[in-house]
Coordinates of C-alpha atoms and ligand atoms in Angstrom, one line a residue:
X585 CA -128.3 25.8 -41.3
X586 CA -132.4 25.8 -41.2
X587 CA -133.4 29.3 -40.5
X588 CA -135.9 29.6 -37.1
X589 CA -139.2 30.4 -38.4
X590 CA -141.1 32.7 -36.1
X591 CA -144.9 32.9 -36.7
X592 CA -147.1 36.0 -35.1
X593 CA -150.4 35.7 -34.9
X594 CA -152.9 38.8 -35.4
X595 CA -151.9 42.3 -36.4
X596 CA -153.2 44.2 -33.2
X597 CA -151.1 46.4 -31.4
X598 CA -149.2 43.7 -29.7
X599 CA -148.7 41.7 -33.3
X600 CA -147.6 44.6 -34.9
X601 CA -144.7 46.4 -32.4
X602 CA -143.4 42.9 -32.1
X603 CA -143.2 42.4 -36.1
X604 CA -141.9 45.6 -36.5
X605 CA -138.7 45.2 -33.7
X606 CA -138.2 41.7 -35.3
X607 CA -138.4 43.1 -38.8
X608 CA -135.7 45.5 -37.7
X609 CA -133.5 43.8 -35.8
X610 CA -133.0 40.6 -37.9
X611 CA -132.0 40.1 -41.3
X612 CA -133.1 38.0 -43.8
X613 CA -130.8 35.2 -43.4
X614 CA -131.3 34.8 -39.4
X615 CA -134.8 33.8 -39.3
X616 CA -138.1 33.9 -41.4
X617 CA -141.0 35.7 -40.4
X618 CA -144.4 35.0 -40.9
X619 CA -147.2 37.3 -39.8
X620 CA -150.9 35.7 -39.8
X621 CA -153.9 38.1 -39.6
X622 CA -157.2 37.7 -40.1
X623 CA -157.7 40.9 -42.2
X624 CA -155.5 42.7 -44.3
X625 CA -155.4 45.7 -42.7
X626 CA -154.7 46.8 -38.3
X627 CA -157.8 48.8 -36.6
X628 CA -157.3 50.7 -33.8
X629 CA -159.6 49.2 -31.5
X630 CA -159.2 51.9 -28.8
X631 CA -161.0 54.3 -31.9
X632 CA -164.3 51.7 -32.3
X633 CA -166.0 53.0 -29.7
X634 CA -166.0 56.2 -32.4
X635 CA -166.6 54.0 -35.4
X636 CA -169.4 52.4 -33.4
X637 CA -171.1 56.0 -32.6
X638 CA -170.7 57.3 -35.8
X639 CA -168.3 59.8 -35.2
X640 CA -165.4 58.8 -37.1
X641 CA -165.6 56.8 -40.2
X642 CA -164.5 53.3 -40.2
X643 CA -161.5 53.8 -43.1
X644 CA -160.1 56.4 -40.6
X645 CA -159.5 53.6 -37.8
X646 CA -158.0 51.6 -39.8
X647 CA -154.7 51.2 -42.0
X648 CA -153.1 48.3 -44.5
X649 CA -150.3 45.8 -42.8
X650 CA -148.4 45.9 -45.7
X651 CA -148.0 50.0 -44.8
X652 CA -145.9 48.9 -41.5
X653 CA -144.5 45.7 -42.8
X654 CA -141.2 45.3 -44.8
X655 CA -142.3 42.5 -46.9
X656 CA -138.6 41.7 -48.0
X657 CA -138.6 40.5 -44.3
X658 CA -141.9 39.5 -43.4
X659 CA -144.4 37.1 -44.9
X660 CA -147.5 38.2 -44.5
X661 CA -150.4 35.4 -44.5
X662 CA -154.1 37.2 -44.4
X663 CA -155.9 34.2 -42.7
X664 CA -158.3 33.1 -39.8
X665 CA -156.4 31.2 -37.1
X666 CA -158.5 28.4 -36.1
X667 CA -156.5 25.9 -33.7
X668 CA -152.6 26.1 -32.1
X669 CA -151.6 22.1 -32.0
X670 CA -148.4 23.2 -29.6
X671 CA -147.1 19.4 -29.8
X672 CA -147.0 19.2 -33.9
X673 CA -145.7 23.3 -33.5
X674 CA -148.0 24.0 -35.7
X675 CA -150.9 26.8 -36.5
X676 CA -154.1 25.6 -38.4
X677 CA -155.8 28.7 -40.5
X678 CA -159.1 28.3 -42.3
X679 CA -156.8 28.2 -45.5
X680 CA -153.8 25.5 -44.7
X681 CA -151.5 25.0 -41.9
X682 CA -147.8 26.8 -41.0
X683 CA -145.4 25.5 -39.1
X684 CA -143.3 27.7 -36.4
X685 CA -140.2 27.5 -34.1
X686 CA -141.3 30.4 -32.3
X687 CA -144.7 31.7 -31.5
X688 CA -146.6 34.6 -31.0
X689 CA -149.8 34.8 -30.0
X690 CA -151.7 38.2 -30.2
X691 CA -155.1 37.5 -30.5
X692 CA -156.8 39.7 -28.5
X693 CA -159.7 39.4 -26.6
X694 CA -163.5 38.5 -27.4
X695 CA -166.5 40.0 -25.8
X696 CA -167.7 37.8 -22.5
X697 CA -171.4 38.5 -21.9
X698 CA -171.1 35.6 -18.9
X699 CA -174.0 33.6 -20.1
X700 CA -176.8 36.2 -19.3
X701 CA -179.5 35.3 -22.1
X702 CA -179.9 37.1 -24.9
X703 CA -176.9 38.8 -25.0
X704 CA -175.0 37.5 -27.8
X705 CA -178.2 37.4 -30.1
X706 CA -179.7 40.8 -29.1
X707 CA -176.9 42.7 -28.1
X708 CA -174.3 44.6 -30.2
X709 CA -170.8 45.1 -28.8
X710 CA -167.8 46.7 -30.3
X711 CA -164.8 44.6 -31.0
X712 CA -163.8 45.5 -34.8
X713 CA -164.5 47.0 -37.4
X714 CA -167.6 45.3 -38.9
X715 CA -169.1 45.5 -35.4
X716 CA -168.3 49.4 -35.5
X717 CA -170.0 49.3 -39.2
X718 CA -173.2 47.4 -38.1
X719 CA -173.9 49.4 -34.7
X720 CA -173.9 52.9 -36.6
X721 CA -175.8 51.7 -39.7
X722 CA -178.2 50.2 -36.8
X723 CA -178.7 53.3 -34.8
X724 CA -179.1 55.4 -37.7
X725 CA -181.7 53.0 -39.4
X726 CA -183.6 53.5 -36.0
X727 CA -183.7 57.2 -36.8
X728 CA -184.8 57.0 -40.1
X729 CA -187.2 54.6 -39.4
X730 CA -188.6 56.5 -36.8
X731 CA -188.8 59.6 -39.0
X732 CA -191.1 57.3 -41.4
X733 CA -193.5 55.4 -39.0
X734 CA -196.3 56.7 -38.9
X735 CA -197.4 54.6 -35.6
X736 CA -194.3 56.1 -34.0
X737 CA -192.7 53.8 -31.4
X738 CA -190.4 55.6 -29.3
X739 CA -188.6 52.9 -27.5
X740 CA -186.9 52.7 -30.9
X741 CA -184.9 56.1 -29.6
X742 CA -183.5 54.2 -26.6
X743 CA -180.5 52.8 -26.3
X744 CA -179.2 50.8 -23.9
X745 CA -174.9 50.4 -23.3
X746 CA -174.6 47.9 -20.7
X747 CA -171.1 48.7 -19.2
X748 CA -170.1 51.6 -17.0
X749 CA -166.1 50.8 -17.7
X750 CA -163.6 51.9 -20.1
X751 CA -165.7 51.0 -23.5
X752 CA -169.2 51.7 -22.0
X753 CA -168.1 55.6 -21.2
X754 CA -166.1 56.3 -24.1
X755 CA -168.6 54.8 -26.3
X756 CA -171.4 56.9 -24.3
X757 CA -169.1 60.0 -24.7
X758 CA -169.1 59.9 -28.3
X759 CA -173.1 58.5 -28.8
X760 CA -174.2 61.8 -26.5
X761 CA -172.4 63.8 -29.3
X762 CA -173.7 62.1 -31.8
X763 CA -177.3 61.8 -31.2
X764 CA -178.0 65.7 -31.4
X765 CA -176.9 65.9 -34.9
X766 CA -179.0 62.1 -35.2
X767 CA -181.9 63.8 -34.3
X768 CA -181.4 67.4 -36.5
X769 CA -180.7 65.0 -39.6
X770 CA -184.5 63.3 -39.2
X771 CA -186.3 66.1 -37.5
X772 CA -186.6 64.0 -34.2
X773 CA -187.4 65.9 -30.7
X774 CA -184.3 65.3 -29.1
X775 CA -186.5 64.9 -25.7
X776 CA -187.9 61.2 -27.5
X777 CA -184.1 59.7 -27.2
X778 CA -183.5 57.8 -23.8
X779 CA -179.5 56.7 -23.3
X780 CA -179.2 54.3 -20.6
X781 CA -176.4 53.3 -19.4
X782 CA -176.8 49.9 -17.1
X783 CA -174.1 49.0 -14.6
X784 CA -174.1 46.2 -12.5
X785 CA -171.6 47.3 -10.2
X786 CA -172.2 50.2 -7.6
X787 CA -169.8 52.1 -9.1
X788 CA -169.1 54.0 -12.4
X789 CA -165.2 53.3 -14.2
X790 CA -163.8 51.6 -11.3
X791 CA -160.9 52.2 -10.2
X792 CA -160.7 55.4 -11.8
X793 CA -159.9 58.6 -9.6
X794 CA -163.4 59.5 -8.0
X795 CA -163.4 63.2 -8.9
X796 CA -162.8 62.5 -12.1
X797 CA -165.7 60.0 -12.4
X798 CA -167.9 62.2 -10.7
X799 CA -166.9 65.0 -13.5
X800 CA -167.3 62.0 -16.3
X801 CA -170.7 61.3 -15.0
X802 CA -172.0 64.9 -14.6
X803 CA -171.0 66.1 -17.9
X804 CA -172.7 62.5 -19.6
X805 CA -175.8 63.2 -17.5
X806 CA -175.7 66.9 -18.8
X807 CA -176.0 65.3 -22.4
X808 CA -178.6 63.4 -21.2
X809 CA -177.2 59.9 -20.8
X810 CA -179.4 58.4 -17.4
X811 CA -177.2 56.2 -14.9
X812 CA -178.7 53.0 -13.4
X813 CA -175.8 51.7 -11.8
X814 CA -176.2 48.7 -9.6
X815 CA -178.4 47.1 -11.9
X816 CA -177.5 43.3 -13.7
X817 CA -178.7 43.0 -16.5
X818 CA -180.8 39.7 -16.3
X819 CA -181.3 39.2 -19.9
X820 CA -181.7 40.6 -23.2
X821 CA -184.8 40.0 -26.0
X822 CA -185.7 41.8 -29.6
X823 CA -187.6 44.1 -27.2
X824 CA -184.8 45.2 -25.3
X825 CA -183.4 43.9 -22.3
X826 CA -184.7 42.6 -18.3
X827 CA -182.7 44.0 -15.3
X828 CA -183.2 43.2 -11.8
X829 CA -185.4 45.5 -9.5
X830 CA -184.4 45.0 -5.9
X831 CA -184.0 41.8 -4.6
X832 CA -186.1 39.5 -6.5
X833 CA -188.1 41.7 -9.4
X834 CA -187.1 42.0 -12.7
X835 CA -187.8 45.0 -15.1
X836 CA -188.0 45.1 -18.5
X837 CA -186.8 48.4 -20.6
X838 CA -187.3 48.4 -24.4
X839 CA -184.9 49.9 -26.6
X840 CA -184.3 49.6 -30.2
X841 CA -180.8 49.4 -29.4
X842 CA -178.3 47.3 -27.1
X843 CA -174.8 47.4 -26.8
X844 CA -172.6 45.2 -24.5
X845 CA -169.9 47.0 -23.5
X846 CA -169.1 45.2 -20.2
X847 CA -166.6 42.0 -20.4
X848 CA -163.7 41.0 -22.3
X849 CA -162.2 37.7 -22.0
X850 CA -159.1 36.2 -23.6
X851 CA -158.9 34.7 -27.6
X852 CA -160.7 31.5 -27.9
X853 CA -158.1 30.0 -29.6
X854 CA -156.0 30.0 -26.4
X855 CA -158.6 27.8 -25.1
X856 CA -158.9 25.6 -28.0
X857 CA -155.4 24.8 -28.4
X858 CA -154.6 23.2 -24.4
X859 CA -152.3 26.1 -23.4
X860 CA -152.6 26.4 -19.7
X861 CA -155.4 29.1 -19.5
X862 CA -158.1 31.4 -17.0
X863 CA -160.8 32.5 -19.1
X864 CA -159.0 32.2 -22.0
X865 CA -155.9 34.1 -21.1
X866 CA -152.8 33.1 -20.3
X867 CA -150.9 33.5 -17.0
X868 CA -147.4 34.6 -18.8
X869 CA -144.0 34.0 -17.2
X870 CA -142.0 37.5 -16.3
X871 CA -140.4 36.6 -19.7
X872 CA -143.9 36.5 -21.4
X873 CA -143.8 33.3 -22.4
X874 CA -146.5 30.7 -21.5
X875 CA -146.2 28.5 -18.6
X876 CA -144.1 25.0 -19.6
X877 CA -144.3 26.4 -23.5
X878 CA -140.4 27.2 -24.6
X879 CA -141.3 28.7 -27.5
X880 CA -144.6 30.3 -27.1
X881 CA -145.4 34.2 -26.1
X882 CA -148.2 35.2 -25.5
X883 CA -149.2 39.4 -25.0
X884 CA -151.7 41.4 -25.1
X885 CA -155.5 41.2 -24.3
X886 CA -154.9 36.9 -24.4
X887 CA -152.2 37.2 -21.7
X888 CA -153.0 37.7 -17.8
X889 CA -150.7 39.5 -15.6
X890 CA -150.5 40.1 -11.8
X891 CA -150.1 43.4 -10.4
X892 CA -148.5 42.6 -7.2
X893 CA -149.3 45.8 -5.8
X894 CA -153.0 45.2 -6.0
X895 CA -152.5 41.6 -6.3
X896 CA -155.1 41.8 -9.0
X897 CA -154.8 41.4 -13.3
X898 CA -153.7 44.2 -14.7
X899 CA -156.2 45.7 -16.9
X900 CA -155.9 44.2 -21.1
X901 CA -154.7 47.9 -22.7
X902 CA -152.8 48.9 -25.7
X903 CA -150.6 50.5 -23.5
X904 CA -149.3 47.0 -22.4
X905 CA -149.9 45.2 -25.0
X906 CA -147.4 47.8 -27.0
X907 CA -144.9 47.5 -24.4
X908 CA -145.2 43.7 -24.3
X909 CA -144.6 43.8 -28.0
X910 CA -140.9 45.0 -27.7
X911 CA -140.2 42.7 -24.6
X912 CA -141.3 39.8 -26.6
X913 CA -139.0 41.2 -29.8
X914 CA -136.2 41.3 -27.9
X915 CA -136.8 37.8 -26.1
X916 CA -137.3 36.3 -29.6
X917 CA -134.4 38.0 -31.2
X918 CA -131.8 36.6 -28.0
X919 CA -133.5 33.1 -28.5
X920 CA -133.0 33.3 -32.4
X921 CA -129.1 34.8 -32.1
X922 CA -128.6 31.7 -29.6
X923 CA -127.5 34.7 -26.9
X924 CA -126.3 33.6 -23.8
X925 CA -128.5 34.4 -20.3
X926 CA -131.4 34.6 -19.0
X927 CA -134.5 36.4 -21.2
X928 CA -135.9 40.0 -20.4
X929 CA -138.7 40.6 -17.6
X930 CA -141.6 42.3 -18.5
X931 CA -142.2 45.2 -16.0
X932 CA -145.1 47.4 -17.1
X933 CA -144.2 51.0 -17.5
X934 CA -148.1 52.2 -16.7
X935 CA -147.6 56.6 -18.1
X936 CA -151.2 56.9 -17.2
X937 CA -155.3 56.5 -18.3
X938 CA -157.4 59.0 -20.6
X939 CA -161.1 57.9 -20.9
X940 CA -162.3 60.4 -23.4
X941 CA -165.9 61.6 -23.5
X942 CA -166.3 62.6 -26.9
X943 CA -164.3 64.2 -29.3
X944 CA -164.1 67.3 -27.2
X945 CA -163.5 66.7 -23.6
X946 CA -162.0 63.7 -21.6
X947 CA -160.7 63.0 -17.9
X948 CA -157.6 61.1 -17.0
X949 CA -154.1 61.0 -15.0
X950 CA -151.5 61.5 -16.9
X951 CA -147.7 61.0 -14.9
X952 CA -149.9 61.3 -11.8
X953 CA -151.7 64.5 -12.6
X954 CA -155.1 64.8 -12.6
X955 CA -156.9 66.2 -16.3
X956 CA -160.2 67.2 -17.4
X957 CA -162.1 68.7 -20.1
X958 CA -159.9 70.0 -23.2
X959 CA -156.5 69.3 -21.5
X960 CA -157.6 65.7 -21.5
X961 CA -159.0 65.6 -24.4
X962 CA -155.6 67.0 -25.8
X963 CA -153.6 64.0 -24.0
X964 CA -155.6 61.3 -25.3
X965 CA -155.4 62.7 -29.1
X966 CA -151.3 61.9 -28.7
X967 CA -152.2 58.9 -27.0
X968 CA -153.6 57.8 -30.0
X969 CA -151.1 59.6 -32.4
X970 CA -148.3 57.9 -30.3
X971 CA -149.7 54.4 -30.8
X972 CA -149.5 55.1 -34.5
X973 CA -145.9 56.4 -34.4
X974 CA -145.2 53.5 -32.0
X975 CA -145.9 50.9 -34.9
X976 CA -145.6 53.2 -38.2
X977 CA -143.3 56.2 -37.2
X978 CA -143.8 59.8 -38.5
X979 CA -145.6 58.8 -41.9
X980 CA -148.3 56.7 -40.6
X981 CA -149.1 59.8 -37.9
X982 CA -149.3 62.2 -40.8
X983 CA -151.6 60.3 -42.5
X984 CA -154.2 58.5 -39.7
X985 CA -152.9 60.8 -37.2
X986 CA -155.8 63.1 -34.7
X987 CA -154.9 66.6 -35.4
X988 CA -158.1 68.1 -34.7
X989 CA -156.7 69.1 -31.1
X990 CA -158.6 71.8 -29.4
Ligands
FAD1163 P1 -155.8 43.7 -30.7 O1 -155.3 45.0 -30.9 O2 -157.3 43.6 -30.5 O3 -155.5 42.8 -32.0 C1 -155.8 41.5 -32.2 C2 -155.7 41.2 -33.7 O4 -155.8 39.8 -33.9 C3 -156.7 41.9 -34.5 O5 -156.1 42.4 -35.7 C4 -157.7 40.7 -34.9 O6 -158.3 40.9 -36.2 C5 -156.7 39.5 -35.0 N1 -157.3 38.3 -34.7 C6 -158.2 37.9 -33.7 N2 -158.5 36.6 -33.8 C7 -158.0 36.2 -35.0 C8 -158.0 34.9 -35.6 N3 -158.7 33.9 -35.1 N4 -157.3 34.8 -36.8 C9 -156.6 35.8 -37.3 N5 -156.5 37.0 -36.7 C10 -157.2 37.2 -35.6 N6 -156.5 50.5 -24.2 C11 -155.7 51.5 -23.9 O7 -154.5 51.3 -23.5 N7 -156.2 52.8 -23.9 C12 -157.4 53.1 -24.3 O8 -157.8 54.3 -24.4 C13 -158.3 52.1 -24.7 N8 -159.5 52.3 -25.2 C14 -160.3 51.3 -25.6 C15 -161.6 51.6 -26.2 C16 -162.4 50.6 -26.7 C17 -163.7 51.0 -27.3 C18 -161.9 49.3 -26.6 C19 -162.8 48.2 -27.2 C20 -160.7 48.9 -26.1 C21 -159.9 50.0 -25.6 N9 -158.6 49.7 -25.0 C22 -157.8 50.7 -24.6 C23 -158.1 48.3 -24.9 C24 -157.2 47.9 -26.1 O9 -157.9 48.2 -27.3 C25 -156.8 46.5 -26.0 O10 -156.3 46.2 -24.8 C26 -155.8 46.2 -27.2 O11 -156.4 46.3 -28.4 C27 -155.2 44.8 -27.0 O12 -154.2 44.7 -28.0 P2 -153.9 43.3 -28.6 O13 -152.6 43.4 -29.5 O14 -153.9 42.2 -27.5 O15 -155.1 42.9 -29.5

């Protein structure tokens, strides 16, 4: 009999925790498995924001497939996906086609900058790891440039992270820890740098406990990051970027450096390929499968789901995307073993948030209690040293894990 062939694409979290339940609970002569990713090796991307600051070197966010994968079971295929053609069942990649039985989609998301001008040309954002590469080689060329100029142009100090969520805050957390040591390295006044960050909403991390954004905002602004929330960003230039001043004027604020940190939208290959989509995600079924698709899943930042609750999305996180990983695992494995009833609901199993602010302090809820400052801080490093054991067990902690804990 022809073995199912099931095809994953991308080696995110949501690629990877399914690969590695598949890997496990199938055997070679049940089904083949084909994993497709673009690079050879996983990033974290809920580290980039410390990549992107300087912080943390890139290597250190990052870690090989083939160190999770048991390639006895698993094909691995380092390629760019570039269409789905769900009638042929078929993947095109920038180097050939594959064929599947079951799919996987686990894309991602892409940055959405929501046509404001400029953006995608002026604007840096942090998305992998050659973003995170190119936005610290940036900001410290800025430094050293400034050091050197003899006509010294100040604006080239400012930065400018438009985005007061999740990314815009953790990225500020770690640039405010950063720039001090910036500035001691080139002999710059530390008074010359001007952090900005730009918020179109009235609010700062929304729907984040208010205490614990007013504490996240107090300790930034202690650091010297300046607030202008409730201001769109109208455009962005090589100068810097235009936001709106009251109704109908516009200001202009130069900066050396820009970073859009404010939208993320679903994988552009979801849109591509016809699969029933809303800004390029995709509205799963409780089984996380995509409407009218029998054999596609879809997880992770590319999928949509409703909170009923709140009636509103449920925010794109690792978290999920983790969970979502298994759920799909198991559905594939029951569709695979030709088991009889109906496939598993996703249900979301939220444990809580931690936004860090730096290496050194954070705020969050963890199991509904409220954290701050070094506790947080604590929580979030076995966040990320959980995601590593989630996917790699004991051996990939001990050797990407955080263990600088307070
Ligand atoms: P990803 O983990 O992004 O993986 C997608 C994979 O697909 C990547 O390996 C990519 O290279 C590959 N890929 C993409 N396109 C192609 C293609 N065309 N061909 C081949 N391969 C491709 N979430 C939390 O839960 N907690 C946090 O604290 C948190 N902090 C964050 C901080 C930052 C700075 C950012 C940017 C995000 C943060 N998030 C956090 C959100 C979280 O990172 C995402 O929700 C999560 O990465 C989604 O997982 P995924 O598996 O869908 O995609």
């Amino acid at each position: 009999m022809r073995k199912p062939k099931i095809v994953v694409l991308g080696a995110g979290y949501g690629g990877l925790v399914t690969v590695t339940r598949l890997q496990k609970a199938l055997s070679v002569d049940e089904a083949n498995i084909v994993l497709i990713n673009k690079n050879d090796y996983h990033y974290e991307t809920t580290w980039l924001h410390e990549a992107s600051a300087g912080t943390l070197h890139h290597d250190r966010v990052r870690y090989d497939v083939d160190s999770v994968i048991n390639r006895s079971k698993v094909e691995f295929i380092r390629a760019e996906v570039q269409d789905i053609k769900i009638d042929e069942k078929k993947v095109i990649l920038n180097t050939g086609e594959v064929e599947y039985d079951y799919l996987v989609v686990a894309l991602g998301g892409e940055s959405e900058t929501f046509g404001i001008e400029g953006l995608k040309e002026h604007a840096f954002t942090i998305s992998n790891v050659n973003t995170a590469r190119q936005l610290r080689d940036h900001i410290d060329y800025q430094f050293a440039t400034y050091a050197l100029e003899e006509d010294k142009k100040d604006e080239r100090l400012t930065i400018v992270v438009g985005g007061a969520g999740f990314t815009g805050i953790e990225f500020l957390g770690e640039l405010a820890n950063r720039v001090p040591e910036l500035c001691k390295e080139y002999d710059i006044d530390y008074s010359k740098v001007r952090i900005y960050c730009v918020e179109a909403a009235p609010m700062v991390l929304p729907g984040f406990d208010p205490e614990l954004v007013k504490y996240a905002v107090a300790l930034l602004e202690k650091k010297g990051v300046e607030f202008k929330i409730g201001t769109p960003i109208k455009g962005a230039t090589p100068e810097g970027i235009i936001v709106a001043k009251g109704e109908t004027e516009t200001e202009v604020i130069k900066a050396g450096t820009v970073v859009w940190a404010a939208g993320v939208r679903g994988s552009s290959i979801i849109e591509k390929s016809g699969i029933e989509n809303m800004r390029a995600r995709v509205k799963v079924n409780p089984d996380l499968r995509a409407p009218n698709q029998e054999d596609i899943f879809v997880l992770g930042d590319c999928s949509l789901m409703i909170n009923e609750e709140i009636n509103r999305p449920y925010p794109p996180t690792a978290q999920i995307a983790m969970q979502q990983g298994e759920t799909v695992a198991r559905n594939v494995v029951k569709l695979v073993k030709g088991e009889e009833g109906d496939l598993e609901t996703f249900v979301p199993d939220l444990k809580g948030t931690v936004c860090s602010l730096g290496d050194d302090d954070a705020i969050g809820v963890v199991f509904d209690k409220k954290l701050t400052g070094t506790k947080a801080s604590f929580m979030k490093k076995m966040i990320d040293n959980r995601a590593l054991f989630m996917i790699g067990g004991p051996s990939l902690v001990l050797k990407k894990g955080k263990f600088n804990v307070l």
